[in-house]
Amino acid sequence: MGSQKHVVLLLSVLLILNSLLFSGADEDHYYEFILQETEITKLYSTKTILTVNGSFPGPEIRVRRGDTVYVNVLNQGRSAVSFDWQGFEDPVDGSNELIQPGKNFTYEIELDDEIGTLWWHARSAWAKATVHGAFVILPAADEEYPFPTPTSDQIIIFGEWFKQELTEANETIAAGQADGYTINGHLGETYGCSNDTTYLLEVAYEGLYLLRLINAVANETMVFAIAQHSFTTVGQNATYSQRSFSTSLTLAPGQTLDVLLSANQNVGQYYITAQPSSGRHNTTGVIQYLTSTGV
Ligand SMILES: *[C@@H]1O[C@H](CO)[C@@H](O)[C@H](O)[C@H]1NC(C)=O
Ligand SMILES: *[C@@H]1O[C@H](CO)[C@@H](O)[C@H](O)[C@H]1NC(C)=O
Ligand SMILES: *[C@@H]1O[C@H](CO)[C@@H](O)[C@H](O)[C@H]1NC(C)=O
Ligand SMILES: *[C@@H]1O[C@H](CO)[C@@H](O)[C@H](O)[C@H]1NC(C)=O
Ligand SMILES: *[C@@H]1O[C@H](CO)[C@@H](O)[C@H](O)[C@H]1NC(C)=O
Ligand SMILES: *[C@@H]1O[C@H](CO)[C@@H](O)[C@H](O)[C@H]1NC(C)=O
Ligand SMILES: *[C@@H]1O[C@H](CO)[C@@H](O)[C@H](O)[C@H]1NC(C)=O
């Protein structure tokens, strides 16, 4: 009897330890963002844009529901910039203040009930065009997705590209002004520039993918589709939504959508299209089925 009691006691201690370690334990995360002037060539011309850590779009933040995120932004660029933490439940201190060149500021983002996908971006239109990235909020450690667990997830950010330099003079960006539209920074094939790259999504046959779509285009709705494939929408703007089924997805400026994609067609390549509401240019990408299931 005594040893049984010990086992029960040991088990409950283990259970408590387990719950302390793996559930309610919201974590702190630290990110370093370096704002810098970066030379990028697209549409056969080179210009300097403001980026975070040299990449367009910028680095992703990936945390869990309820975590706290510290983002230390060091401005090594030429202009003062502020970040906007739009779509988060709790206001973020310092969102209205400019970070002057040579200075830094640490934003503290306390997550509450947000789940799914948001994005971070500079506040003013000209800087936001190049200074943005995904903010992924996974379920808490003890929490499951309320839909079949995806094989993996994939961020898809729609952006726009201007041949001209954007400056503080560009306080707003009107629809149809862009020279091209991008998927994760790639212009695709529609512009006829052999030097530009195309977004490629590799999938395994019968895999299930959670696509996290973000419309970073300032002033245009984007319509997204993949030839012969359809989507199940499961969330938007960092909340789970009623499931809905569609063959094309429409995103308002600033909107995010989480959708499931079943790779259930014949093994091959299919076009991805993203069409801005101004209609002057489309952009394309490709999904490629891998014949081996090594994903
Ligand atoms: C940005 O670059 C700095 C300096 O190289 C590095 O320490 C930091 O980890 C990078 N941040 C991200 C989010 O990649
Ligand atoms: C395309 O890229 C190649 C290799 O980087 C470069 O030599 C060439 O000048 C580029 N062409 C144009 C028109 O920019
Ligand atoms: C600036 O960065 C330093 C070093 O990372 C840090 O100690 C300091 O708190 C930061 N200042 C602000 C205002 O975020
Ligand atoms: C940016 O501002 C300049 C100067 O006012 C203007 O000529 C240009 O058309 C603007 N570009 C966009 C994309 O709005
Ligand atoms: C969108 O375009 C309209 C009309 O040109 C303009 O008034 C508005 O400020 C623009 N919004 C942004 C975020 O640039
Ligand atoms: C999602 O966010 C975008 C951008 O802020 C907004 O236009 C849209 O109405 C939002 N959708 C919902 C359902 O809240
Ligand atoms: C963009 O794509 C849509 C839908 O595939 C098509 O109807 C339209 O003609 C395309 N526009 C351009 C400018 O290629």
XYZ file of N, CA and C in Angstrom, residues 110-269:
480
model
N 3.194 42.108 -25.727
C 2.634 41.070 -24.859
C 1.459 40.452 -25.572
N 1.608 39.195 -25.952
C 0.511 38.547 -26.667
C -0.549 38.102 -25.684
N -1.759 38.128 -26.165
C -2.894 37.801 -25.328
C -3.539 36.563 -25.949
N -4.612 36.784 -26.681
C -5.330 35.667 -27.274
C -5.070 35.533 -28.776
N -4.191 36.389 -29.320
C -3.920 36.338 -30.758
C -3.431 34.936 -31.133
N -3.888 34.448 -32.276
C -3.448 33.127 -32.744
C -3.456 33.133 -34.275
N -2.398 32.618 -34.876
C -2.365 32.565 -36.340
C -1.294 33.481 -36.896
N -1.717 34.445 -37.706
C -0.736 35.257 -38.422
C -1.048 36.744 -38.319
N -0.020 37.519 -37.993
C -0.078 38.977 -38.094
C 1.183 39.398 -38.839
N 1.441 40.681 -38.895
C 2.709 41.118 -39.495
C 3.189 42.351 -38.777
N 4.488 42.586 -38.875
C 5.068 43.794 -38.303
C 5.453 44.682 -39.479
N 5.406 45.992 -39.269
C 5.782 46.884 -40.378
C 6.064 48.281 -39.869
N 6.822 49.027 -40.689
C 7.038 50.438 -40.404
C 5.700 51.152 -40.540
N 5.592 52.313 -39.912
C 4.313 52.996 -39.905
C 4.026 53.739 -41.208
N 4.986 54.543 -41.677
C 4.690 55.391 -42.837
C 4.713 54.564 -44.122
N 3.897 54.997 -45.069
C 3.685 54.211 -46.291
C 4.995 53.905 -47.008
N 5.870 54.914 -47.129
C 7.099 54.706 -47.923
C 8.003 53.661 -47.284
N 8.107 53.682 -45.943
C 9.009 52.740 -45.267
C 8.364 51.357 -45.185
N 7.052 51.354 -44.984
C 6.322 50.091 -44.860
C 6.443 49.228 -46.120
N 6.600 49.896 -47.274
C 6.687 49.154 -48.540
C 7.840 48.151 -48.520
N 8.911 48.437 -47.770
C 10.050 47.517 -47.739
C 10.368 46.991 -46.339
N 9.848 47.670 -45.309
C 10.154 47.264 -43.933
C 8.928 46.563 -43.350
N 8.855 45.266 -43.576
C 7.737 44.482 -43.050
C 8.112 43.004 -43.036
N 7.380 42.240 -42.235
C 7.625 40.792 -42.187
C 6.512 40.105 -41.408
N 6.558 38.786 -41.409
C 5.493 37.994 -40.793
C 5.671 37.899 -39.277
N 4.566 37.832 -38.592
C 4.542 37.615 -37.146
C 3.637 36.403 -36.921
N 4.267 35.237 -36.723
C 3.531 33.973 -36.626
C 3.273 33.645 -35.159
N 2.016 33.368 -34.838
C 1.671 32.992 -33.467
C 1.112 31.573 -33.484
N 1.963 30.636 -33.057
C 1.587 29.220 -33.024
C 0.702 28.961 -31.814
N -0.011 27.833 -31.814
C -0.760 27.468 -30.609
C 0.201 27.338 -29.419
N -0.324 27.531 -28.211
C 0.502 27.339 -27.010
C 0.993 25.894 -26.983
N 2.018 25.629 -26.160
C 2.675 24.312 -26.181
C 1.704 23.170 -25.887
N 0.688 23.426 -25.072
C -0.251 22.353 -24.717
C -1.529 22.413 -25.553
N -1.468 23.148 -26.652
C -2.682 23.410 -27.421
C -2.526 22.821 -28.828
N -3.629 22.353 -29.399
C -3.568 21.803 -30.753
C -4.253 22.765 -31.716
N -3.973 22.607 -32.995
C -4.747 23.337 -33.999
C -6.173 22.798 -33.986
N -7.173 23.647 -34.163
C -8.559 23.143 -34.218
C -8.904 22.626 -35.619
N -7.900 22.148 -36.336
C -8.079 21.554 -37.673
C -6.947 20.540 -37.822
N -7.017 19.688 -38.848
C -5.969 18.663 -38.980
C -4.574 19.303 -38.962
N -3.643 18.694 -38.277
C -2.302 19.274 -38.143
C -1.599 19.295 -39.498
N -1.181 20.502 -39.929
C -0.528 20.584 -41.241
C 0.865 19.939 -41.247
N 1.282 19.481 -42.424
C 2.640 18.957 -42.624
C 3.651 20.051 -42.283
N 3.382 21.267 -42.777
C 4.223 22.410 -42.434
C 3.457 23.669 -42.771
N 3.996 24.801 -42.378
C 3.337 26.043 -42.764
C 4.259 26.865 -43.653
N 3.659 27.796 -44.378
C 4.410 28.565 -45.351
C 3.885 30.001 -45.352
N 4.801 30.947 -45.234
C 4.393 32.360 -45.257
C 4.376 32.853 -46.692
N 3.330 33.568 -47.049
C 3.244 34.155 -48.392
C 2.875 35.622 -48.229
N 3.855 36.503 -48.514
C 3.619 37.943 -48.341
C 3.519 38.606 -49.713
N 2.436 39.315 -49.939
C 2.293 40.096 -51.170
C 2.862 41.477 -50.925
N 3.749 41.911 -51.833
C 4.342 43.235 -51.718
C 4.290 43.937 -53.049
N 4.792 45.167 -53.063
C 4.838 45.902 -54.333
C 6.229 46.487 -54.495
N 6.605 46.707 -55.747
C 7.947 47.193 -56.058
C 7.865 48.440 -56.924
N 8.663 49.434 -56.521
C 8.711 50.696 -57.268
C 10.125 50.864 -57.799
N 10.259 51.208 -59.077
C 11.604 51.440 -59.622
C 12.211 52.675 -58.981
N 11.352 53.688 -58.779
C 11.807 54.926 -58.135
C 12.075 54.709 -56.658
N 12.900 55.568 -56.120
C 13.123 55.509 -54.680
C 11.905 56.095 -53.959
N 11.523 55.493 -52.853
C 10.455 56.068 -52.034
C 11.110 56.826 -50.883
N 10.564 57.990 -50.577
C 11.125 58.815 -49.497
C 9.996 59.310 -48.601
N 10.370 60.124 -47.623
C 9.354 60.710 -46.735
C 8.285 61.481 -47.520
N 8.629 61.916 -48.743
C 7.637 62.629 -49.567
C 6.455 61.718 -49.896
N 6.682 60.402 -49.885
C 5.625 59.456 -50.243
C 4.838 59.057 -48.993
N 4.058 60.001 -48.519
C 3.283 59.750 -47.293
C 2.181 58.735 -47.527
N 1.666 58.726 -48.752
C 0.658 57.724 -49.093
C 1.082 57.104 -50.421
N 0.553 55.941 -50.685
C 0.840 55.274 -51.955
C -0.502 54.895 -52.568
N -0.758 55.473 -53.724
C -2.050 55.226 -54.353
C -2.042 53.882 -55.081
N -3.230 53.329 -55.264
C -3.368 52.068 -55.996
C -2.837 52.235 -57.413
N -2.185 51.199 -57.924
C -1.755 51.201 -59.319
C -0.455 51.926 -59.577
N 0.219 52.421 -58.536
C 1.480 53.151 -58.719
C 2.677 52.226 -58.865
N 2.553 50.990 -58.389
C 3.717 50.102 -58.359
C 4.124 49.665 -59.757
N 5.426 49.411 -59.935
C 5.919 48.894 -61.212
C 5.819 47.377 -61.253
N 5.626 46.764 -60.099
C 5.487 45.316 -60.069
C 4.991 44.886 -58.707
N 4.503 43.654 -58.638
C 4.018 43.094 -57.369
C 4.845 41.850 -57.068
N 5.011 41.577 -55.805
C 5.917 40.495 -55.428
C 5.224 39.470 -54.528
N 5.711 38.241 -54.603
C 5.349 37.197 -53.642
C 6.639 36.860 -52.903
N 6.671 37.106 -51.617
C 7.891 36.923 -50.804
C 9.112 37.564 -51.476
N 8.902 38.726 -52.076
C 10.003 39.471 -52.689
C 10.299 39.096 -54.137
N 9.658 38.050 -54.646
C 9.907 37.617 -56.031
C 8.867 38.218 -56.973
N 9.353 38.765 -58.096
C 8.429 39.386 -59.053
C 7.747 38.359 -59.960
N 8.379 37.210 -60.143
C 7.776 36.207 -61.019
C 8.042 36.482 -62.482
N 7.296 35.785 -63.325
C 7.604 35.786 -64.758
C 6.887 36.867 -65.545
N 5.858 37.473 -64.971
C 4.973 38.308 -65.794
C 5.617 39.590 -66.302
N 6.768 39.963 -65.760
C 7.351 41.244 -66.170
C 8.415 41.063 -67.242
N 8.708 39.832 -67.596
C 9.623 39.566 -68.697
C 11.069 39.926 -68.434
N 11.475 39.984 -67.160
C 12.876 40.263 -66.845
C 13.540 38.953 -66.482
N 14.462 38.532 -67.328
C 15.053 37.219 -67.088
C 15.859 37.189 -65.793
N 16.260 38.357 -65.289
C 17.066 38.365 -64.058
C 16.219 38.285 -62.794
N 14.926 38.440 -62.919
C 14.105 38.393 -61.709
C 13.738 36.957 -61.362
N 13.451 36.745 -60.089
C 13.220 35.393 -59.594
C 11.730 35.137 -59.383
N 11.391 33.865 -59.287
C 9.994 33.442 -59.141
C 9.845 32.684 -57.828
N 8.777 32.978 -57.131
C 8.506 32.278 -55.876
C 8.141 30.817 -56.164
N 8.800 29.912 -55.455
C 8.574 28.478 -55.644
C 8.164 27.858 -54.312
N 7.029 27.161 -54.336
C 6.577 26.440 -53.143
C 6.631 24.946 -53.456
N 7.471 24.228 -52.733
C 7.574 22.786 -52.960
C 6.656 22.055 -51.994
N 5.874 21.139 -52.541
C 4.936 20.383 -51.697
C 5.106 18.891 -51.937
N 4.763 18.112 -50.931
C 4.777 16.648 -51.083
C 3.362 16.214 -51.438
N 3.249 15.255 -52.336
C 1.934 14.739 -52.711
C 1.198 14.273 -51.453
N -0.049 14.713 -51.313
C -0.905 14.405 -50.158
C -0.487 15.124 -48.877
N 0.424 16.074 -48.996
C 0.750 16.890 -47.828
C -0.364 17.908 -47.573
N -0.418 18.381 -46.332
C -1.397 19.409 -45.977
C -0.609 20.623 -45.500
N -0.819 21.767 -46.143
C -0.009 22.961 -45.852
C -0.873 24.074 -45.299
N -0.347 24.701 -44.268
C -1.003 25.890 -43.719
C -0.318 27.094 -44.353
N -1.032 27.777 -45.251
C -0.472 28.976 -45.872
C -0.877 30.183 -45.043
N 0.114 30.990 -44.725
C -0.143 32.215 -43.954
C 0.029 33.383 -44.919
N -1.097 33.906 -45.402
C -1.068 34.953 -46.423
C -1.139 36.325 -45.774
N -0.295 37.231 -46.267
C -0.250 38.597 -45.715
C -0.273 39.574 -46.885
N -1.213 40.495 -46.875
C -1.234 41.503 -47.934
C -0.545 42.775 -47.455
N 0.729 42.941 -47.852
C 1.510 44.123 -47.462
C 1.445 45.222 -48.525
N 0.603 45.064 -49.521
C 0.439 46.104 -50.551
C -0.388 47.243 -49.941
N 0.109 48.488 -50.101
C -0.456 49.605 -49.338
C -1.950 49.800 -49.554
N -2.361 49.765 -50.786
C -3.689 50.302 -51.059
C -4.493 49.447 -52.019
N -4.136 48.164 -52.111
C -4.845 47.335 -53.078
C -5.216 45.986 -52.483
N -6.403 45.573 -52.885
C -6.853 44.228 -52.566
C -6.077 43.262 -53.454
N -5.700 42.113 -52.925
C -5.008 41.109 -53.740
C -5.870 39.850 -53.824
N -5.932 39.275 -55.011
C -6.663 38.019 -55.205
C -5.646 36.926 -55.520
N -5.691 35.882 -54.719
C -4.679 34.820 -54.772
C -5.330 33.515 -55.203
N -4.662 32.799 -56.099
C -5.187 31.496 -56.523
C -4.046 30.577 -56.925
N -4.293 29.283 -56.873
C -3.337 28.292 -57.380
C -4.121 27.413 -58.347
N -3.636 27.327 -59.576
C -4.352 26.571 -60.606
C -4.721 25.173 -60.098
N -5.977 24.802 -60.314
C -6.503 23.465 -59.976
C -6.481 23.103 -58.494
N -6.278 24.085 -57.633
C -6.289 23.820 -56.197
C -7.316 24.714 -55.508
N -7.754 24.256 -54.345
C -8.673 25.089 -53.578
C -8.168 25.183 -52.135
N -8.815 26.050 -51.372
C -8.335 26.375 -50.034
C -9.453 26.233 -49.008
N -9.072 25.919 -47.790
C -10.009 25.998 -46.668
C -9.492 27.092 -45.734
N -10.250 28.165 -45.621
C -9.842 29.252 -44.727
C -10.114 28.834 -43.289
N -9.108 29.021 -42.427
C -9.265 28.628 -41.018
C -9.040 29.790 -40.051
N -8.501 30.901 -40.560
C -8.278 32.037 -39.665
C -8.016 33.299 -40.444
N -8.190 34.432 -39.772
C -7.776 35.699 -40.367
C -7.485 36.712 -39.284
N -6.563 37.633 -39.586
C -6.184 38.703 -38.647
C -5.955 38.165 -37.233
N -5.291 37.018 -37.138
C -4.908 36.456 -35.836
C -6.073 35.997 -34.960
N -7.148 35.523 -35.632
C -8.189 34.783 -34.898
C -8.606 33.598 -35.773
N -9.015 32.532 -35.138
C -9.568 31.427 -35.915
C -10.914 31.861 -36.456
N -11.252 31.358 -37.645
C -12.542 31.737 -38.215
C -13.320 30.472 -38.550
N -14.577 30.662 -38.882
C -15.387 29.562 -39.393
C -14.698 29.049 -40.637
N -14.723 27.744 -40.834
C -14.063 27.230 -42.033
C -14.887 27.567 -43.262
N -14.200 28.014 -44.311
C -14.891 28.214 -45.577
C -13.985 27.733 -46.690
N -14.611 27.364 -47.799
C -13.950 26.654 -48.866
C -13.978 27.540 -50.094
N -12.835 27.709 -50.803
C -12.873 28.549 -52.002
C -11.715 28.225 -52.930
N -11.830 28.694 -54.173
C -10.763 28.466 -55.148
C -9.920 29.724 -55.340
N -10.398 30.870 -54.821
C -9.532 32.049 -54.828
C -9.780 32.831 -53.550
N -8.773 33.583 -53.128
C -8.826 34.275 -51.844
C -8.602 35.757 -52.063
N -9.390 36.585 -51.392
C -9.285 38.027 -51.552
C -8.828 38.633 -50.235
N -7.740 39.394 -50.299
C -7.202 40.007 -49.073
C -7.207 41.520 -49.191
N -7.831 42.180 -48.227
C -7.807 43.648 -48.143
C -6.381 44.080 -47.774
N -6.027 45.361 -48.038
C -4.702 45.812 -47.602
C -4.524 45.586 -46.105
N -3.410 45.002 -45.713
C -3.136 44.778 -44.297
C -3.745 43.520 -43.728
N -4.573 42.847 -44.491
C -5.254 41.656 -43.967
C -4.340 40.428 -44.000
N -4.572 39.510 -43.067
C -3.910 38.210 -43.137
C -4.975 37.123 -43.215
N -4.645 36.024 -43.864
C -5.532 34.862 -43.955
C -4.710 33.614 -43.708
N -5.220 32.699 -42.885
C -4.611 31.381 -42.722
C -5.497 30.386 -43.449
N -4.914 29.666 -44.402
C -5.707 28.720 -45.195
C -4.978 27.391 -45.295
N -5.768 26.320 -45.401
C -5.174 24.995 -45.615
C -5.191 24.680 -47.101
N -4.076 24.128 -47.571
C -3.943 23.702 -48.959
C -3.627 22.210 -48.950
N -4.471 21.413 -49.626
C -4.174 19.982 -49.769
C -3.467 19.777 -51.087
N -2.294 19.172 -51.032
C -1.560 18.884 -52.267
C -2.097 17.569 -52.807
N -3.262 17.641 -53.444
C -3.975 16.412 -53.811
C -4.231 16.303 -55.312
N -3.463 17.059 -56.109
C -3.623 16.969 -57.564
C -2.529 16.071 -58.137
N -2.581 15.890 -59.458
C -1.525 15.084 -60.089
C -0.177 15.732 -59.832
N 0.820 14.912 -59.598
C 2.165 15.414 -59.350
C 2.604 16.261 -60.541
N 3.057 17.478 -60.279
C 3.453 18.370 -61.379
C 3.698 19.769 -60.866
N 3.615 20.728 -61.792
C 3.815 22.149 -61.451
C 2.535 22.908 -61.745
